[in-house]
Amino acid sequence: MKYKIILFKAETPIHMGGDQKLGIVDNPIQREIHTNFPKLPASGIKGSIRNEFDEEIADIIFGDEINEKHRSIYSFVDGRVLFFPVKSAKNIYTWITCPYVLNRFFEDYNMFLGESFNESVEFQPNTFLIQSGNELTNLILEEITFEINANSDKEEKDKKEEKGKKEEKGKKEEKDKREEKDKKDNFNNLFTDLLKDIVYKNEQKPAHDIFIISDNDFRYFVELSTEVNTRIKIGDNGIVENGKLFTEEYVPEETIFYGFVGADNKAVEQLLKRKDLNERIKKIKDKPFEELNKELQISNSDFKTGLIQLGGNSTLGKGFTSVKITEIKESGGKNDNVKSG
């Protein structure tokens, strides 16, 4: 099976409900059991994308749910949080991430796409992955002030001067420093390219920073900085029904998730045996991801990315999400598309 990256950007708050009550929240969102990070369940992703297609083509490419004549051509992986928006004193909000999330992203990338991303960078907390403006000495997120670790050239320079007598060692340190800076620049370009269509859209440069914080700090924000709404149920007499006041949790808009979508060539080959479907399925067989992206964009022709609705409360404007099946570009200055089969 071949896979590609699929990105999700919450355009309105998303409620994909969990199955357990947490504290005062009656209807929490779904979270990973081991990290407590928000997630988008694969079943909900598949169902929402299926709903964007007319019934005939949906039965063909996502499986015949009634007659169960064939399985789905496409398979989906749970959406994992990549960047989480937090209210900031600069630029209204800042996307945050952490070393665990970034390292997991590249592990998933290598596993699902069958590639080996060779760049190795130790992601330092309190540094910018992408910075949109001038350098800062601190950054205020919610009520917390983070002192920015400049990972400074000055510190490296001072260290080099202290060891100036050891010329060979100094040269090696300078070379390592240049290589580390090149790697970080490559990561900056990599994420800028990856997010270009779904986040930056027509902007030439990012309007919001992406800031790396510690794993524990990240967990704090994704647990306590979600949106919680209080709702009520009105009875036929126009009065709130007894015991019908409840709270509901949402993933905030602007949150970025990533996942993977797979295309099963064996499932396509099975369908090709049906003469009435040959021409239609042939397009999917030759370019499965391009055809899926095309269908999503056709159904939402005003958007550069597809727009789907995830989770509940669609009539309240919740869950509208930009989606894009995309490619990651290889770092190292070549900017060649990584081949994923």
XYZ file of C-alpha atoms in Angstrom:
341
model
C 0.000 0.000 0.000
C 1.224 3.498 -0.847
C 0.813 6.387 1.557
C 0.949 10.163 1.438
C 0.719 12.875 4.078
C -2.665 14.457 4.663
C -2.842 17.779 6.525
C -5.811 19.192 8.425
C -6.336 22.784 9.553
C -9.295 23.548 11.809
C -11.149 26.479 10.259
C -13.764 26.357 13.030
C -13.574 24.552 16.392
C -13.806 20.748 16.129
C -15.670 18.412 18.468
C -14.955 14.754 17.762
C -16.306 13.341 20.994
C -14.495 11.060 23.375
C -16.002 8.250 25.415
C -15.086 9.370 28.902
C -15.945 12.325 31.104
C -12.958 14.343 32.300
C -13.456 16.656 35.265
C -16.122 19.277 34.662
C -16.308 18.661 30.900
C -19.347 16.535 30.082
C -18.490 15.948 26.422
C -14.682 15.908 25.994
C -12.812 15.595 22.704
C -10.989 12.424 21.713
C -7.419 12.207 22.970
C -4.519 9.782 22.686
C -4.513 7.481 25.695
C -0.718 7.627 26.210
C -0.079 11.363 25.695
C -3.491 12.963 26.281
C -2.919 15.002 23.094
C -6.020 15.756 20.956
C -6.490 13.499 17.949
C -8.735 13.106 14.911
C -9.939 9.477 14.745
C -9.414 7.805 11.388
C -13.017 6.574 11.241
C -14.303 10.140 11.449
C -11.840 11.360 8.829
C -12.829 8.628 6.389
C -16.544 9.180 6.943
C -16.285 12.938 6.492
C -14.278 12.661 3.275
C -16.663 9.980 1.996
C -19.558 12.405 2.489
C -17.936 14.819 0.016
C -18.564 12.379 -2.847
C -21.773 11.380 -4.539
C -23.126 8.035 -3.395
C -22.129 6.104 -6.513
C -18.465 7.081 -6.505
C -18.329 6.830 -2.679
C -19.413 3.169 -2.828
C -16.757 2.530 -5.444
C -13.729 4.050 -3.759
C -14.617 3.827 -0.046
C -16.249 0.408 -0.066
C -19.830 -0.738 -0.471
C -21.197 -0.412 3.072
C -24.528 -2.127 2.325
C -23.660 -5.063 0.082
C -20.017 -5.343 1.216
C -18.955 -6.404 -2.282
C -15.498 -4.890 -2.002
C -13.248 -3.099 0.456
C -12.195 0.551 0.425
C -9.471 1.692 -1.942
C -8.345 4.283 0.606
C -7.322 3.833 4.217
C -6.694 6.562 6.774
C -4.538 6.977 9.880
C -5.568 8.966 12.964
C -4.812 12.678 12.714
C -2.041 13.686 15.127
C -1.530 17.221 16.408
C 1.441 19.030 14.860
C 0.937 22.705 15.716
C -1.430 24.027 18.393
C -2.513 27.716 18.529
C -2.083 29.615 21.782
C -3.007 33.218 22.534
C 0.118 35.346 22.334
C 1.190 38.917 22.996
C 2.636 38.893 19.487
C 0.584 38.390 16.308
C -2.588 37.461 18.250
C -1.577 33.794 18.530
C 1.463 31.569 18.107
C 1.563 27.952 17.011
C 3.353 25.750 19.513
C 4.910 22.340 19.143
C 7.471 20.289 21.078
C 10.417 17.940 20.473
C 8.262 14.845 21.015
C 5.715 15.931 18.396
C 8.363 16.893 15.832
C 10.388 13.716 16.293
C 7.225 11.617 16.069
C 6.273 13.399 12.852
C 9.518 12.333 11.181
C 9.302 8.804 12.589
C 5.803 8.502 11.115
C 7.017 9.982 7.852
C 9.780 7.395 7.566
C 7.477 4.528 8.534
C 4.485 5.282 6.305
C 6.312 6.633 3.278
C 9.119 4.092 3.378
C 11.731 6.823 3.358
C 14.691 7.563 5.569
C 14.834 11.171 6.573
C 18.525 11.453 7.326
C 18.682 14.925 8.828
C 19.186 14.728 12.597
C 18.456 17.816 14.666
C 18.023 18.026 18.405
C 14.995 20.267 18.781
C 15.621 22.722 21.620
C 12.708 24.023 23.723
C 12.109 27.780 23.776
C 13.312 28.255 20.215
C 11.484 29.157 17.014
C 10.929 26.569 14.331
C 9.611 29.312 12.057
C 9.759 32.993 12.976
C 7.760 35.606 11.105
C 9.287 38.810 12.401
C 12.063 40.347 14.453
C 13.971 38.420 17.080
C 12.551 38.453 20.603
C 14.052 37.894 24.036
C 10.831 36.479 25.473
C 7.423 35.314 24.316
C 4.183 35.510 26.306
C 1.792 32.610 25.744
C -1.454 32.860 27.699
C -0.232 33.958 31.138
C 3.206 32.325 30.852
C 6.395 34.086 29.771
C 8.985 32.004 27.951
C 12.556 33.245 27.787
C 13.774 32.533 24.292
C 16.810 30.340 24.019
C 18.651 32.005 21.170
C 20.891 28.985 20.835
C 23.081 31.925 20.272
C 25.903 32.422 17.886
C 27.489 34.562 20.597
C 27.700 31.641 23.012
C 29.260 29.483 20.347
C 31.674 32.259 19.469
C 32.705 32.694 23.121
C 33.280 28.985 23.445
C 35.415 29.030 20.342
C 37.493 31.938 21.615
C 38.104 30.164 24.905
C 39.447 27.205 23.008
C 41.249 29.286 20.433
C 44.590 27.731 21.214
C 43.334 24.382 20.043
C 43.044 25.321 16.391
C 41.996 21.992 15.010
C 39.303 21.568 17.602
C 38.109 25.079 16.934
C 37.776 24.340 13.204
C 35.790 21.215 13.908
C 33.443 23.101 16.222
C 32.923 25.795 13.603
C 32.157 23.184 10.977
C 29.695 21.404 13.296
C 28.044 24.735 14.062
C 27.613 25.524 10.347
C 26.198 22.072 9.684
C 23.741 22.380 12.583
C 22.610 25.806 11.340
C 22.155 24.411 7.810
C 20.027 21.574 9.179
C 17.809 23.979 11.101
C 17.437 26.180 8.041
C 16.425 23.079 6.080
C 13.767 22.218 8.665
C 12.470 25.778 8.470
C 12.179 25.542 4.667
C 10.736 22.041 4.891
C 7.806 23.050 7.099
C 7.259 26.273 5.159
C 6.890 24.243 1.953
C 4.775 21.561 3.626
C 2.300 24.041 5.097
C 2.275 26.484 2.202
C -1.063 25.556 0.640
C -3.056 24.778 3.738
C -1.715 27.414 6.156
C 0.030 30.243 4.367
C -2.096 30.052 1.219
C -1.329 33.212 -0.790
C 1.008 34.722 1.799
C 4.658 35.001 0.861
C 5.814 34.351 4.418
C 4.217 32.987 7.584
C 2.038 35.439 9.490
C 2.423 33.532 12.752
C 5.402 32.018 14.519
C 5.902 28.345 15.261
C 7.510 28.066 18.667
C 9.023 24.939 20.215
C 8.347 24.433 23.919
C 9.119 21.527 26.218
C 7.064 18.342 26.030
C 5.529 18.967 29.464
C 4.634 22.571 28.643
C 3.048 21.438 25.387
C 0.921 18.878 27.210
C -0.164 21.604 29.642
C -1.467 23.802 26.823
C -3.215 21.077 24.817
C -4.963 19.912 27.989
C -5.978 23.304 29.392
C -6.172 25.660 26.384
C -8.908 23.930 24.427
C -12.288 25.608 23.996
C -15.046 24.592 26.435
C -18.614 25.759 25.750
C -21.589 25.540 28.076
C -24.806 24.531 26.342
C -28.408 24.010 27.392
C -31.401 22.125 26.050
C -34.651 24.068 25.799
C -37.889 22.141 26.326
C -41.171 22.556 24.450
C -42.305 25.152 26.969
C -39.301 27.362 26.230
C -37.646 26.623 29.569
C -34.350 24.836 30.150
C -35.045 21.188 30.842
C -34.004 19.960 34.262
C -30.452 18.584 34.204
C -29.936 19.577 30.565
C -27.091 22.028 31.094
C -23.849 20.522 29.833
C -20.342 21.451 28.724
C -18.641 20.502 25.476
C -14.951 20.611 24.568
C -13.554 21.689 21.184
C -10.180 21.661 19.474
C -9.550 25.365 18.768
C -9.611 26.683 15.230
C -6.198 27.078 13.552
C -4.963 23.778 15.035
C -2.861 21.803 12.537
C -3.028 18.000 12.434
C -1.255 15.541 10.152
C -2.090 12.004 9.173
C -1.558 9.588 6.314
C -3.829 8.266 3.597
C -3.084 4.986 1.867
C -4.136 3.689 -1.549
C -4.562 -0.071 -1.969
C -3.712 -1.154 -5.503
C -5.021 -4.665 -4.839
C -8.448 -3.270 -4.040
C -8.333 -1.302 -7.291
C -7.344 -4.406 -9.262
C -10.347 -6.222 -7.804
C -12.668 -3.507 -9.007
C -11.109 -3.403 -12.450
C -12.657 -6.800 -13.142
C -16.049 -5.105 -13.252
C -16.412 -3.877 -16.818
C -18.800 -1.047 -15.965
C -16.199 0.592 -13.722
C -13.046 0.208 -15.750
C -12.670 3.750 -17.090
C -13.549 5.470 -13.844
C -11.334 3.312 -11.677
C -8.420 3.458 -14.118
C -7.894 7.130 -13.263
C -7.731 6.285 -9.566
C -5.403 3.360 -10.230
C -2.930 5.536 -12.133
C -3.040 8.560 -9.798
C -4.925 7.612 -6.602
C -3.906 10.587 -4.458
C -4.211 13.161 -7.221
C -7.728 11.953 -7.997
C -8.732 12.105 -4.319
C -7.344 15.636 -4.006
C -9.076 16.582 -7.260
C -12.441 15.320 -6.061
C -12.096 17.202 -2.771
C -11.265 20.428 -4.569
C -14.033 19.967 -7.159
C -16.592 19.748 -4.375
C -15.226 22.994 -2.925
C -14.131 24.909 -6.025
C -13.645 28.209 -4.179
C -10.915 26.764 -1.973
C -7.333 25.916 -2.859
C -7.626 23.074 -0.348
C -10.588 20.831 0.205
C -13.038 21.700 2.966
C -14.678 18.949 4.989
C -16.741 18.855 8.167
C -15.381 16.789 11.074
C -17.270 15.791 14.196
C -20.551 17.066 15.569
C -22.550 20.283 15.542
C -22.234 21.038 11.839
C -25.421 23.123 12.001
C -23.634 25.342 14.534
C -20.750 25.919 12.145
C -18.388 23.577 13.965
C -15.846 21.182 12.531
C -15.098 22.850 9.191
C -11.595 21.782 8.288
C -9.231 22.448 5.389
C -7.662 19.262 4.106
C -4.805 18.700 1.682
C -3.018 15.574 0.506
C 0.503 16.780 -0.028
C 4.172 15.939 -0.243
C 7.098 16.747 1.961
C 10.151 18.169 0.278
C 13.587 16.803 0.934
C 15.964 19.093 2.783
C 19.571 19.673 1.901
C 19.062 22.408 -0.650
C 17.806 20.187 -3.445
C 14.119 20.799 -2.769
C 13.262 17.697 -4.764
C 9.991 15.999 -3.975
C 10.475 12.882 -1.940
C 9.299 9.863 -3.831
C 6.828 7.728 -1.938
C 6.056 5.138 -4.520
